[in-house]
């Protein structure tokens, strides 16, 4: 422990070198921009800037690129809250309640809560990374396909809590998402499924084009048919800050989101995407006022925004401690280190202490920078809403198209986004919530792959999901949740969802 | 201006014009060259292609940019490159994957989108031999121990690969064929990283990966290397015997090569081949390759074409042996 402190202090001495501070700042700034611009995610941001880092040394390179990664998690909430456009896949949930808050004139408050929540979660993640990285990383390796399957089963059950519309509508959307997730090459047999002879569909339908299309474009397309009076929201400075009541509502979700996000973040694979979805569902389940979710619940912003930030930090644990990438972004970071002859892995701490501790310390500094960068920007971002729609929306559509194209340089993705935009417009008109669809799309390929991998491992024996401790634990949680729902169903207690369905039926 | 100077002037400028156009023809390139990289940033293809692009830029005095067109196991990049104008301004950086698409398409009764004939091999840049790896929870210290035990319990030991018909699947199938009577169970994952992770976590017991990808795990003792599929032992892993030493005639490398689309004029191809040869010989390129844990495995166009022929035969053989799954 003491040696950790000494090493960390040494790390700070590296991180505080002006040149390193500068690269951390550049990384955070670019990350914020990448996050704010719809479509352009951290992966494309890092990929574009990767060649530039070849001229830097390893420490500077990793400090800057990592800054882009965690910085983008801060910025991702901005467009979600202001315009209902998810900057990244992980900020889809913020579109729901964040945008609802903005419509009630609480945009500034939502942005502040998202920034502070991100800061707390990010810092929590780094403290955990500093203290418990090696043992946790070993634990993360235990998370194989059966555990993944169990976690995603839990995700599927949580799908039902995702939406404020009726259960049938939610499940309909979720099933659509799951079916869209079936598109692409079948990893186990090599068949192209539903690809219509387009190689571009081989990797499946991307989450970003779908999310940007359904939420952002759908919203924009539906604006002309609404009664727009031309009056734009112009919040006063006092209204930019969250009220005491809002802080109180945000506190626990931030704490829970931080822990949940970190745990999910260290799992190798793409699980970190579902951290914000799971956090949202968890908050809704725990909330005393679940009916507020979807209509601007503070917890619905605070939880997911904290979760995605601490998940992005958690993803560094297996990367730094074991040298294994948890996803495409950490894979690029490992590549960036390798270019400088530094190989990530167990020997990183001993062979290159400057890189390791300098990097860890720079994340403490970077998170503080991001908070200081983002809070003053809240006022400016909110002012964006003052721009008349006639000028703002064409600009947004342009950014969406550029951003979505940039993800994998594919014009097919742009078409998917445009089609999803029209589809999203339809959904909005008929009162369907697109969030479960996006989660379905995220879960389907992961779930299918891990399920089939598990069954290969066990030679077709389903007991594999109940014979490994972590998988068993998660499966028991799933069973308990289903049993509770079944119980309340049989007791004919009208829970809030049925009430809501009745109310909805009455409305139409 | 008198008449004489006028005549001289005109002749001179006409001559200048004439040499000018001849000059333009001779000195390809005259503008930016794009190398289409079929694999995602941060991967071996990316890390090898960028330094070679940088060295080519210095030779050509024109920008050489890397354009990532990743996806569908490299098929998207190959397809984009095969459809590009064959004028020498669109090249392709690809790897073993380019050999197998046509054969897999045939297997599924699909019209092949690209075949090997669509590309002219320019140079091989690196060739990283693959290593047979087991995790530290397995009792096997030698390949023989493994083979003996695995034969006793067919279809029990699980091996992970980066994907079906992929460059880390094919060598295992070739190995199974070479041993005879060996049947392992295949766990496909989505990439080399996840394949290693699943062996580290003992969700699979064996995998075949490149030296550079597995070296740090072998050094830390988490993975044990049983054999290397190369013509000689690796400098990085001098204790690991080659398959030949163990009595199996097996070689398999994960290579990265540069290609031009079919129809590129012969003079441009030879300019490119020369330039890439020079680029691969620069210290700058060598350092970049050493840094990522590889050795420069440069082969000129003729040698590479021969190597590719043999390698592709191996790949076709393996794809047929795997057959159509499910």
mmCIF file of C-alpha atoms in Angstrom, chain B residues 5-266:
data_model
loop_
_atom_site.group_PDB
_atom_site.id
_atom_site.type_symbol
_atom_site.label_atom_id
_atom_site.label_comp_id
_atom_site.label_asym_id
_atom_site.label_seq_id
_atom_site.Cartn_x
_atom_site.Cartn_y
_atom_site.Cartn_z
ATOM 1 C CA UNK B 5 15.545 34.338 -80.528
ATOM 2 C CA UNK B 6 11.866 33.762 -81.200
ATOM 3 C CA UNK B 7 12.653 30.481 -82.965
ATOM 4 C CA UNK B 8 15.020 29.372 -80.254
ATOM 5 C CA UNK B 9 12.521 30.347 -77.638
ATOM 6 C CA UNK B 10 9.702 28.410 -79.242
ATOM 7 C CA UNK B 11 11.833 25.361 -79.820
ATOM 8 C CA UNK B 12 13.037 25.488 -76.270
ATOM 9 C CA UNK B 13 9.577 25.754 -74.849
ATOM 10 C CA UNK B 14 8.298 23.069 -77.188
ATOM 11 C CA UNK B 15 11.143 20.854 -76.065
ATOM 12 C CA UNK B 16 10.342 21.694 -72.483
ATOM 13 C CA UNK B 17 6.731 20.798 -73.075
ATOM 14 C CA UNK B 18 7.722 17.529 -74.715
ATOM 15 C CA UNK B 19 10.077 16.503 -71.948
ATOM 16 C CA UNK B 20 7.502 17.764 -69.502
ATOM 17 C CA UNK B 21 4.895 15.282 -70.640
ATOM 18 C CA UNK B 22 7.420 12.469 -70.927
ATOM 19 C CA UNK B 23 8.548 13.416 -67.441
ATOM 20 C CA UNK B 24 4.998 13.140 -66.158
ATOM 21 C CA UNK B 25 4.651 9.649 -67.570
ATOM 22 C CA UNK B 26 7.930 8.452 -66.178
ATOM 23 C CA UNK B 27 7.604 9.803 -62.724
ATOM 24 C CA UNK B 28 4.634 8.033 -61.284
ATOM 25 C CA UNK B 29 3.493 9.081 -58.725
ATOM 26 C CA UNK B 30 2.284 12.595 -59.322
ATOM 27 C CA UNK B 31 -0.232 12.715 -56.511
ATOM 28 C CA UNK B 32 -1.315 11.109 -53.244
ATOM 29 C CA UNK B 33 -1.209 7.319 -53.028
ATOM 30 C CA UNK B 34 -3.789 5.643 -50.827
ATOM 31 C CA UNK B 35 -3.098 2.332 -49.110
ATOM 32 C CA UNK B 36 -6.381 0.713 -48.155
ATOM 33 C CA UNK B 37 -5.946 -1.129 -44.889
ATOM 34 C CA UNK B 38 -8.528 -3.866 -44.443
ATOM 35 C CA UNK B 39 -8.072 -4.183 -40.678
ATOM 36 C CA UNK B 40 -8.868 -1.938 -37.708
ATOM 37 C CA UNK B 41 -6.477 0.638 -36.228
ATOM 38 C CA UNK B 42 -4.076 -0.641 -33.589
ATOM 39 C CA UNK B 43 -3.887 -4.116 -35.122
ATOM 40 C CA UNK B 44 -0.795 -5.638 -36.708
ATOM 41 C CA UNK B 45 -1.825 -4.590 -40.224
ATOM 42 C CA UNK B 46 -2.218 -1.004 -39.111
ATOM 43 C CA UNK B 47 1.051 -0.974 -37.174
ATOM 44 C CA UNK B 48 2.954 -2.386 -40.149
ATOM 45 C CA UNK B 49 1.276 -0.358 -42.874
ATOM 46 C CA UNK B 50 1.766 3.068 -41.275
ATOM 47 C CA UNK B 51 5.570 2.956 -41.079
ATOM 48 C CA UNK B 52 5.852 1.594 -44.620
ATOM 49 C CA UNK B 53 3.586 4.411 -45.798
ATOM 50 C CA UNK B 54 5.818 6.919 -44.007
ATOM 51 C CA UNK B 55 8.949 5.510 -45.675
ATOM 52 C CA UNK B 56 7.283 5.412 -49.100
ATOM 53 C CA UNK B 57 6.323 9.040 -48.676
ATOM 54 C CA UNK B 58 9.987 9.979 -48.370
ATOM 55 C CA UNK B 59 10.886 7.948 -51.450
ATOM 56 C CA UNK B 60 8.046 9.194 -53.654
ATOM 57 C CA UNK B 61 7.995 12.786 -52.317
ATOM 58 C CA UNK B 62 4.223 12.536 -52.466
ATOM 59 C CA UNK B 63 1.834 11.824 -49.605
ATOM 60 C CA UNK B 64 1.025 8.176 -48.936
ATOM 61 C CA UNK B 65 -2.065 7.867 -46.755
ATOM 62 C CA UNK B 66 -3.522 4.857 -44.989
ATOM 63 C CA UNK B 67 -7.280 4.539 -45.399
ATOM 64 C CA UNK B 68 -8.907 2.094 -43.008
ATOM 65 C CA UNK B 69 -11.715 0.027 -44.520
ATOM 66 C CA UNK B 70 -12.102 -2.613 -41.863
ATOM 67 C CA UNK B 71 -14.831 -5.150 -41.361
ATOM 68 C CA UNK B 72 -16.144 -8.601 -42.175
ATOM 69 C CA UNK B 73 -12.754 -10.164 -41.491
ATOM 70 C CA UNK B 74 -10.958 -7.973 -44.022
ATOM 71 C CA UNK B 75 -13.386 -8.682 -46.861
ATOM 72 C CA UNK B 76 -14.621 -5.106 -47.081
ATOM 73 C CA UNK B 77 -11.136 -3.709 -47.628
ATOM 74 C CA UNK B 78 -10.336 -6.377 -50.220
ATOM 75 C CA UNK B 79 -13.527 -5.647 -52.077
ATOM 76 C CA UNK B 80 -12.978 -1.893 -52.034
ATOM 77 C CA UNK B 81 -9.430 -2.336 -53.336
ATOM 78 C CA UNK B 82 -10.430 -4.769 -56.072
ATOM 79 C CA UNK B 83 -13.008 -2.257 -57.281
ATOM 80 C CA UNK B 84 -10.547 0.661 -57.195
ATOM 81 C CA UNK B 85 -9.123 2.138 -60.394
ATOM 82 C CA UNK B 86 -5.943 0.152 -61.217
ATOM 83 C CA UNK B 87 -3.756 3.216 -61.708
ATOM 84 C CA UNK B 88 -1.278 2.650 -58.903
ATOM 85 C CA UNK B 89 -2.887 5.219 -56.629
ATOM 86 C CA UNK B 90 -4.954 2.703 -54.667
ATOM 87 C CA UNK B 91 -3.045 -0.120 -53.010
ATOM 88 C CA UNK B 92 -4.133 -2.689 -50.485
ATOM 89 C CA UNK B 93 -2.580 -3.835 -47.236
ATOM 90 C CA UNK B 94 -3.907 -7.255 -46.347
ATOM 91 C CA UNK B 95 -2.889 -10.498 -44.672
ATOM 92 C CA UNK B 96 -3.536 -14.250 -44.803
ATOM 93 C CA UNK B 97 -7.268 -13.555 -44.889
ATOM 94 C CA UNK B 98 -7.122 -12.556 -48.555
ATOM 95 C CA UNK B 99 -6.309 -16.165 -49.518
ATOM 96 C CA UNK B 100 -9.415 -17.787 -48.168
ATOM 97 C CA UNK B 101 -12.467 -15.698 -49.132
ATOM 98 C CA UNK B 102 -13.026 -17.304 -52.514
ATOM 99 C CA UNK B 103 -12.777 -20.842 -51.151
ATOM 100 C CA UNK B 104 -15.192 -20.090 -48.298
ATOM 101 C CA UNK B 105 -17.615 -18.434 -50.720
ATOM 102 C CA UNK B 106 -17.452 -21.539 -52.921
ATOM 103 C CA UNK B 107 -18.200 -23.711 -49.915
ATOM 104 C CA UNK B 108 -21.390 -21.766 -49.254
ATOM 105 C CA UNK B 109 -22.387 -21.646 -52.909
ATOM 106 C CA UNK B 110 -21.899 -17.880 -53.050
ATOM 107 C CA UNK B 111 -20.398 -16.110 -56.024
ATOM 108 C CA UNK B 112 -16.919 -15.066 -54.813
ATOM 109 C CA UNK B 113 -16.697 -11.279 -54.434
ATOM 110 C CA UNK B 114 -12.938 -11.250 -54.718
ATOM 111 C CA UNK B 115 -10.502 -13.959 -55.748
ATOM 112 C CA UNK B 116 -6.740 -14.051 -55.503
ATOM 113 C CA UNK B 117 -6.549 -13.228 -59.217
ATOM 114 C CA UNK B 118 -7.971 -9.786 -58.449
ATOM 115 C CA UNK B 119 -4.718 -8.711 -56.861
ATOM 116 C CA UNK B 120 -1.083 -8.343 -57.887
ATOM 117 C CA UNK B 121 1.258 -9.137 -54.984
ATOM 118 C CA UNK B 122 3.807 -6.334 -54.515
ATOM 119 C CA UNK B 123 5.684 -7.305 -51.374
ATOM 120 C CA UNK B 124 5.468 -9.215 -48.149
ATOM 121 C CA UNK B 125 6.424 -6.983 -45.236
ATOM 122 C CA UNK B 126 6.332 -9.206 -42.171
ATOM 123 C CA UNK B 127 5.717 -12.870 -41.487
ATOM 124 C CA UNK B 128 5.137 -13.778 -37.857
ATOM 125 C CA UNK B 129 5.168 -17.519 -37.196
ATOM 126 C CA UNK B 130 2.426 -18.949 -34.998
ATOM 127 C CA UNK B 131 2.973 -20.842 -31.756
ATOM 128 C CA UNK B 132 0.920 -23.613 -30.159
ATOM 129 C CA UNK B 133 -0.013 -22.361 -26.686
ATOM 130 C CA UNK B 134 -1.663 -23.941 -23.658
ATOM 131 C CA UNK B 135 -2.491 -22.199 -20.391
ATOM 132 C CA UNK B 136 -0.624 -22.810 -17.134
ATOM 133 C CA UNK B 137 -3.418 -24.999 -15.761
ATOM 134 C CA UNK B 138 -2.701 -27.692 -18.344
ATOM 135 C CA UNK B 139 -0.277 -30.474 -17.446
ATOM 136 C CA UNK B 140 1.357 -30.677 -20.870
ATOM 137 C CA UNK B 141 5.020 -29.729 -21.018
ATOM 138 C CA UNK B 142 5.663 -30.971 -24.548
ATOM 139 C CA UNK B 143 3.662 -31.258 -27.707
ATOM 140 C CA UNK B 144 3.926 -35.054 -27.536
ATOM 141 C CA UNK B 145 2.301 -35.151 -24.095
ATOM 142 C CA UNK B 146 -0.485 -33.002 -25.439
ATOM 143 C CA UNK B 147 -1.033 -35.075 -28.571
ATOM 144 C CA UNK B 148 -1.022 -38.349 -26.628
ATOM 145 C CA UNK B 149 -3.535 -37.089 -24.108
ATOM 146 C CA UNK B 150 -5.744 -35.340 -26.671
ATOM 147 C CA UNK B 151 -5.952 -38.496 -28.775
ATOM 148 C CA UNK B 152 -7.242 -40.378 -25.743
ATOM 149 C CA UNK B 153 -10.158 -37.959 -25.301
ATOM 150 C CA UNK B 154 -11.299 -36.771 -28.723
ATOM 151 C CA UNK B 155 -13.456 -33.639 -28.967
ATOM 152 C CA UNK B 156 -12.793 -32.708 -25.329
ATOM 153 C CA UNK B 157 -9.939 -30.236 -25.375
ATOM 154 C CA UNK B 158 -11.184 -26.831 -26.492
ATOM 155 C CA UNK B 159 -9.104 -24.479 -28.607
ATOM 156 C CA UNK B 160 -9.955 -20.857 -29.259
ATOM 157 C CA UNK B 161 -9.418 -18.964 -32.478
ATOM 158 C CA UNK B 162 -9.930 -15.421 -33.666
ATOM 159 C CA UNK B 163 -12.688 -16.567 -35.996
ATOM 160 C CA UNK B 164 -13.934 -19.356 -38.214
ATOM 161 C CA UNK B 165 -11.732 -19.987 -41.283
ATOM 162 C CA UNK B 166 -9.413 -17.306 -39.873
ATOM 163 C CA UNK B 167 -5.638 -17.169 -39.645
ATOM 164 C CA UNK B 168 -5.628 -18.606 -36.116
ATOM 165 C CA UNK B 169 -8.133 -21.352 -36.981
ATOM 166 C CA UNK B 170 -6.425 -22.697 -40.095
ATOM 167 C CA UNK B 171 -3.104 -23.713 -38.431
ATOM 168 C CA UNK B 172 -4.928 -25.806 -35.817
ATOM 169 C CA UNK B 173 -6.822 -27.621 -38.548
ATOM 170 C CA UNK B 174 -3.574 -28.209 -40.439
ATOM 171 C CA UNK B 175 -2.074 -29.543 -37.214
ATOM 172 C CA UNK B 176 -5.025 -31.900 -36.649
ATOM 173 C CA UNK B 177 -4.605 -33.200 -40.184
ATOM 174 C CA UNK B 178 -0.849 -33.635 -39.808
ATOM 175 C CA UNK B 179 -1.189 -35.607 -36.576
ATOM 176 C CA UNK B 180 -4.090 -37.720 -37.793
ATOM 177 C CA UNK B 181 -6.743 -39.039 -35.444
ATOM 178 C CA UNK B 182 -6.671 -35.835 -33.420
ATOM 179 C CA UNK B 183 -9.975 -34.099 -32.797
ATOM 180 C CA UNK B 184 -10.154 -30.862 -30.834
ATOM 181 C CA UNK B 185 -13.214 -28.737 -30.170
ATOM 182 C CA UNK B 186 -13.265 -25.296 -31.751
ATOM 183 C CA UNK B 187 -14.322 -22.158 -29.854
ATOM 184 C CA UNK B 188 -14.501 -19.247 -32.292
ATOM 185 C CA UNK B 189 -14.170 -15.765 -30.786
ATOM 186 C CA UNK B 190 -14.080 -12.397 -32.493
ATOM 187 C CA UNK B 191 -10.383 -11.660 -32.726
ATOM 188 C CA UNK B 192 -6.908 -12.630 -31.610
ATOM 189 C CA UNK B 193 -7.213 -10.702 -28.323
ATOM 190 C CA UNK B 194 -10.420 -12.437 -27.184
ATOM 191 C CA UNK B 195 -8.981 -15.808 -28.249
ATOM 192 C CA UNK B 196 -5.973 -15.316 -25.967
ATOM 193 C CA UNK B 197 -8.209 -14.022 -23.176
ATOM 194 C CA UNK B 198 -10.336 -17.154 -23.282
ATOM 195 C CA UNK B 199 -7.268 -19.378 -22.930
ATOM 196 C CA UNK B 200 -5.887 -17.213 -20.102
ATOM 197 C CA UNK B 201 -9.222 -17.634 -18.304
ATOM 198 C CA UNK B 202 -9.206 -21.398 -19.041
ATOM 199 C CA UNK B 203 -12.434 -21.181 -21.021
ATOM 200 C CA UNK B 204 -10.375 -22.810 -23.738
ATOM 201 C CA UNK B 205 -7.242 -24.837 -23.165
ATOM 202 C CA UNK B 206 -5.256 -24.300 -26.341
ATOM 203 C CA UNK B 207 -4.800 -21.620 -28.929
ATOM 204 C CA UNK B 208 -2.444 -20.920 -31.800
ATOM 205 C CA UNK B 209 -1.265 -17.313 -31.942
ATOM 206 C CA UNK B 210 1.631 -15.323 -33.314
ATOM 207 C CA UNK B 211 4.862 -14.873 -31.417
ATOM 208 C CA UNK B 212 4.326 -11.132 -31.052
ATOM 209 C CA UNK B 213 0.781 -11.478 -29.716
ATOM 210 C CA UNK B 214 1.646 -14.130 -27.143
ATOM 211 C CA UNK B 215 5.206 -13.282 -26.094
ATOM 212 C CA UNK B 216 4.340 -11.265 -22.970
ATOM 213 C CA UNK B 217 2.011 -14.014 -21.708
ATOM 214 C CA UNK B 218 4.613 -16.710 -22.360
ATOM 215 C CA UNK B 219 7.223 -14.663 -20.490
ATOM 216 C CA UNK B 220 4.890 -14.154 -17.515
ATOM 217 C CA UNK B 221 4.285 -17.913 -17.409
ATOM 218 C CA UNK B 222 0.524 -17.722 -17.965
ATOM 219 C CA UNK B 223 0.820 -19.455 -21.318
ATOM 220 C CA UNK B 224 3.159 -22.287 -22.280
ATOM 221 C CA UNK B 225 4.471 -22.536 -25.840
ATOM 222 C CA UNK B 226 4.675 -26.150 -27.066
ATOM 223 C CA UNK B 227 5.810 -25.710 -30.657
ATOM 224 C CA UNK B 228 6.376 -23.088 -33.292
ATOM 225 C CA UNK B 229 5.161 -23.437 -36.866
ATOM 226 C CA UNK B 230 8.248 -21.964 -38.520
ATOM 227 C CA UNK B 231 11.253 -23.189 -40.482
ATOM 228 C CA UNK B 232 13.544 -22.261 -37.594
ATOM 229 C CA UNK B 233 13.301 -21.453 -33.909
ATOM 230 C CA UNK B 234 12.321 -17.929 -32.939
ATOM 231 C CA UNK B 235 14.929 -15.624 -31.424
ATOM 232 C CA UNK B 236 12.350 -14.448 -28.907
ATOM 233 C CA UNK B 237 11.468 -18.034 -27.875
ATOM 234 C CA UNK B 238 14.680 -20.045 -28.384
ATOM 235 C CA UNK B 239 13.501 -22.973 -26.219
ATOM 236 C CA UNK B 240 10.406 -23.699 -28.259
ATOM 237 C CA UNK B 241 10.976 -26.474 -30.829
ATOM 238 C CA UNK B 242 9.767 -26.160 -34.394
ATOM 239 C CA UNK B 243 7.116 -28.505 -35.728
ATOM 240 C CA UNK B 244 9.729 -29.946 -38.112
ATOM 241 C CA UNK B 245 11.932 -30.943 -35.160
ATOM 242 C CA UNK B 246 8.905 -32.714 -33.695
ATOM 243 C CA UNK B 247 8.234 -34.593 -36.904
ATOM 244 C CA UNK B 248 5.409 -32.576 -38.444
ATOM 245 C CA UNK B 249 5.951 -30.770 -41.724
ATOM 246 C CA UNK B 250 4.043 -27.648 -40.732
ATOM 247 C CA UNK B 251 4.735 -23.991 -41.236
ATOM 248 C CA UNK B 252 2.295 -21.171 -40.815
ATOM 249 C CA UNK B 253 2.875 -17.449 -40.640
ATOM 250 C CA UNK B 254 0.635 -14.509 -40.107
ATOM 251 C CA UNK B 255 1.896 -12.227 -42.802
ATOM 252 C CA UNK B 256 1.133 -8.737 -43.987
ATOM 253 C CA UNK B 257 1.586 -7.884 -47.642
ATOM 254 C CA UNK B 258 0.909 -5.093 -50.073
ATOM 255 C CA UNK B 259 -1.140 -5.601 -53.224
ATOM 256 C CA UNK B 260 -2.207 -3.626 -56.275
ATOM 257 C CA UNK B 261 -5.523 -4.203 -58.006
ATOM 258 C CA UNK B 262 -5.478 -6.369 -61.132
ATOM 259 C CA UNK B 263 -4.828 -4.313 -64.282
ATOM 260 C CA UNK B 264 -2.321 -1.923 -62.758
ATOM 261 C CA UNK B 265 0.213 -1.083 -65.548
ATOM 262 C CA UNK B 266 3.410 -3.145 -65.396
#
